[in-house]
């Protein structure tokens, strides 16, 4: 049984299809924005990690100078040491590590922190690459949907074609 070729029926189908396409494009756009925010977060986190590493290396260079100047720490130095110890303790708790550690040499400890920083940086870099790839994928799908929408608006459906060319066809004949 042939479907009636009423303009109101086709416009209802087109508006439903257009609303689905618009909804899809909106979802893809919001996903791309989310991935962009994640990339921005990765960049900010990497910059902060570099700054922290620079300040830690500056502190490590100044510690031997303190030992040469005075043997007994001043009140301000004690406060700084306590503050630094508290910050390191908080950092280890946030990273999920235990606070009790064995006494290690400075070289081993600095090597471990350097290895941990390298691993963290590598994971952060992989996460950034993944977010970038996902964002690019969303953009590509958006372009595909837009081109599909443009193509479908130019192509006539068989029912619509029958309305245009039906007068030239024999009764019961089809275009396809």
Coordinates of C-alpha atoms in Angstrom, one line a residue:
X1 CA 0.0 0.0 0.0
X2 CA 1.4 3.3 -1.0
X3 CA 1.8 6.1 1.5
X4 CA -0.2 9.2 0.9
X5 CA 2.0 12.0 -0.4
X6 CA 0.6 14.9 1.7
X7 CA 2.8 17.9 2.3
X8 CA 1.9 18.0 6.0
X9 CA 3.1 14.4 6.5
X10 CA 6.5 15.1 4.9
X11 CA 6.9 18.3 6.8
X12 CA 6.2 16.4 10.1
X13 CA 8.8 13.8 9.2
X14 CA 11.3 16.5 8.2
X15 CA 10.7 18.5 11.4
X16 CA 11.2 15.3 13.5
X17 CA 14.3 14.4 11.6
X18 CA 15.6 17.9 11.8
X19 CA 15.0 18.1 15.6
X20 CA 16.9 14.8 16.0
X21 CA 19.8 16.1 14.0
X22 CA 19.8 19.4 16.0
X23 CA 19.7 17.4 19.2
X24 CA 22.6 15.2 18.0
X25 CA 24.7 18.3 17.0
X26 CA 24.0 19.9 20.3
X27 CA 25.1 16.8 22.2
X28 CA 28.3 16.5 20.1
X29 CA 29.0 20.2 20.7
X30 CA 28.6 19.9 24.4
X31 CA 30.9 16.8 24.4
X32 CA 33.5 18.7 22.4
X33 CA 33.3 21.6 24.9
X34 CA 33.7 19.1 27.8
X35 CA 36.8 17.6 26.2
X36 CA 38.2 21.1 25.6
X37 CA 37.8 21.8 29.3
X38 CA 39.6 18.6 30.2
X39 CA 42.5 19.6 27.9
X40 CA 42.6 23.0 29.5
X41 CA 42.8 21.3 32.9
X42 CA 45.6 19.0 31.7
X43 CA 47.6 22.1 30.6
X44 CA 47.0 23.9 33.8
X45 CA 48.0 20.9 35.9
X46 CA 51.2 20.4 33.9
X47 CA 52.1 24.0 34.3
X48 CA 51.5 23.8 38.1
X49 CA 53.6 20.6 38.3
X50 CA 56.5 22.4 36.5
X51 CA 56.3 25.4 38.9
X52 CA 56.2 23.1 41.9
X53 CA 59.3 21.2 40.6
X54 CA 61.1 24.4 40.1
X55 CA 60.4 25.7 43.6
X56 CA 61.4 22.3 45.1
X57 CA 64.7 22.4 43.2
X58 CA 65.3 25.9 44.5
X59 CA 64.6 24.8 48.0
X60 CA 66.9 21.8 47.7
X61 CA 69.7 24.1 46.4
X62 CA 69.4 26.5 49.4
X63 CA 69.4 23.8 52.1
X64 CA 73.1 23.1 52.1
X65 CA 73.7 26.9 52.4
X66 CA 71.6 26.9 55.6
X67 CA 73.7 24.1 57.1
X68 CA 76.9 26.0 56.5
X69 CA 75.6 29.2 58.0
X70 CA 74.1 28.0 61.3
X71 CA 74.1 24.7 63.2
X72 CA 71.0 25.5 65.3
X73 CA 67.8 26.4 63.5
X74 CA 66.0 29.7 64.3
X75 CA 62.4 29.9 65.2
X76 CA 61.5 31.0 61.6
X77 CA 63.4 28.1 60.2
X78 CA 61.6 25.7 62.6
X79 CA 58.2 27.0 61.5
X80 CA 59.2 26.6 57.8
X81 CA 60.4 23.0 58.5
X82 CA 57.1 22.2 60.3
X83 CA 55.1 23.8 57.5
X84 CA 57.1 21.9 54.8
X85 CA 56.7 18.6 56.7
X86 CA 52.9 19.2 57.1
X87 CA 52.6 20.0 53.3
X88 CA 54.5 16.9 52.4
X89 CA 52.4 14.8 54.7
X90 CA 49.2 16.3 53.2
X91 CA 50.5 15.6 49.7
X92 CA 51.3 12.0 50.5
X93 CA 47.8 11.5 52.0
X94 CA 46.3 13.0 48.9
X95 CA 48.3 10.8 46.7
X96 CA 47.2 7.7 48.7
X97 CA 50.6 6.9 50.1
X98 CA 51.3 6.1 53.7
X99 CA 52.9 8.7 55.9
X100 CA 55.3 6.3 57.6
X101 CA 58.5 5.8 55.6
X102 CA 61.8 4.2 56.2
X103 CA 64.8 6.5 56.4
X104 CA 66.4 6.7 53.0
X105 CA 69.3 8.6 51.7
X106 CA 68.6 11.9 49.9
X107 CA 69.7 10.5 46.6
X108 CA 67.3 7.5 46.7
X109 CA 64.4 9.8 47.8
X110 CA 65.0 12.3 45.1
X111 CA 65.3 9.5 42.5
X112 CA 61.9 8.1 43.7
X113 CA 60.2 11.5 43.6
X114 CA 61.6 12.1 40.1
X115 CA 60.3 8.7 38.9
X116 CA 56.9 9.4 40.5
X117 CA 56.8 12.8 38.8
X118 CA 57.7 11.2 35.4
X119 CA 54.9 8.6 35.8
X120 CA 52.4 11.3 36.8
X121 CA 53.5 13.4 33.9
X122 CA 53.2 10.5 31.5
X123 CA 49.7 9.6 32.7
X124 CA 48.6 13.2 32.5
X125 CA 50.0 13.4 29.0
X126 CA 48.2 10.2 27.9
X127 CA 44.9 11.6 29.4
X128 CA 45.4 14.8 27.4
X129 CA 46.0 12.9 24.2
X130 CA 42.9 10.8 24.8
X131 CA 40.8 13.9 25.4
X132 CA 42.2 15.6 22.3
X133 CA 41.4 12.5 20.2
X134 CA 37.9 12.4 21.6
X135 CA 37.3 16.1 20.9
X136 CA 38.6 15.7 17.3
X137 CA 36.2 12.7 16.9
X138 CA 33.2 14.8 18.0
X139 CA 34.1 17.5 15.6
X140 CA 34.4 15.0 12.7
X141 CA 31.0 13.5 13.5
X142 CA 29.5 17.0 13.7
X143 CA 30.9 17.7 10.2
X144 CA 29.5 14.3 8.9
X145 CA 26.0 15.1 10.4
X146 CA 26.1 18.6 8.9
X147 CA 27.1 17.2 5.4
X148 CA 24.4 14.5 5.7
X149 CA 21.8 17.1 6.6
X150 CA 22.8 19.2 3.6
X151 CA 22.7 16.1 1.3
X152 CA 19.3 15.0 2.5
X153 CA 17.8 18.4 2.0
X154 CA 18.8 18.2 -1.7
X155 CA 17.7 14.6 -2.4
X156 CA 14.0 14.0 -3.0
X157 CA 12.3 11.0 -1.4
X158 CA 10.6 8.6 -3.7
X159 CA 7.2 9.8 -2.6
X160 CA 8.2 13.4 -3.2
X161 CA 9.6 12.5 -6.6
X162 CA 6.3 10.8 -7.5
X163 CA 4.5 14.1 -6.8
X164 CA 6.9 15.9 -9.1
X165 CA 7.2 13.4 -11.9
X166 CA 4.1 11.3 -11.3
X167 CA 2.3 13.0 -14.1
X168 CA 4.8 11.5 -16.6
X169 CA 4.7 8.0 -15.2
X170 CA 2.3 5.3 -16.2
X171 CA -0.2 4.3 -13.5
X172 CA 1.4 1.8 -11.0
X173 CA 5.0 2.5 -12.3
X174 CA 7.7 3.6 -9.8
X175 CA 10.9 5.5 -10.2
X176 CA 13.1 3.0 -8.5

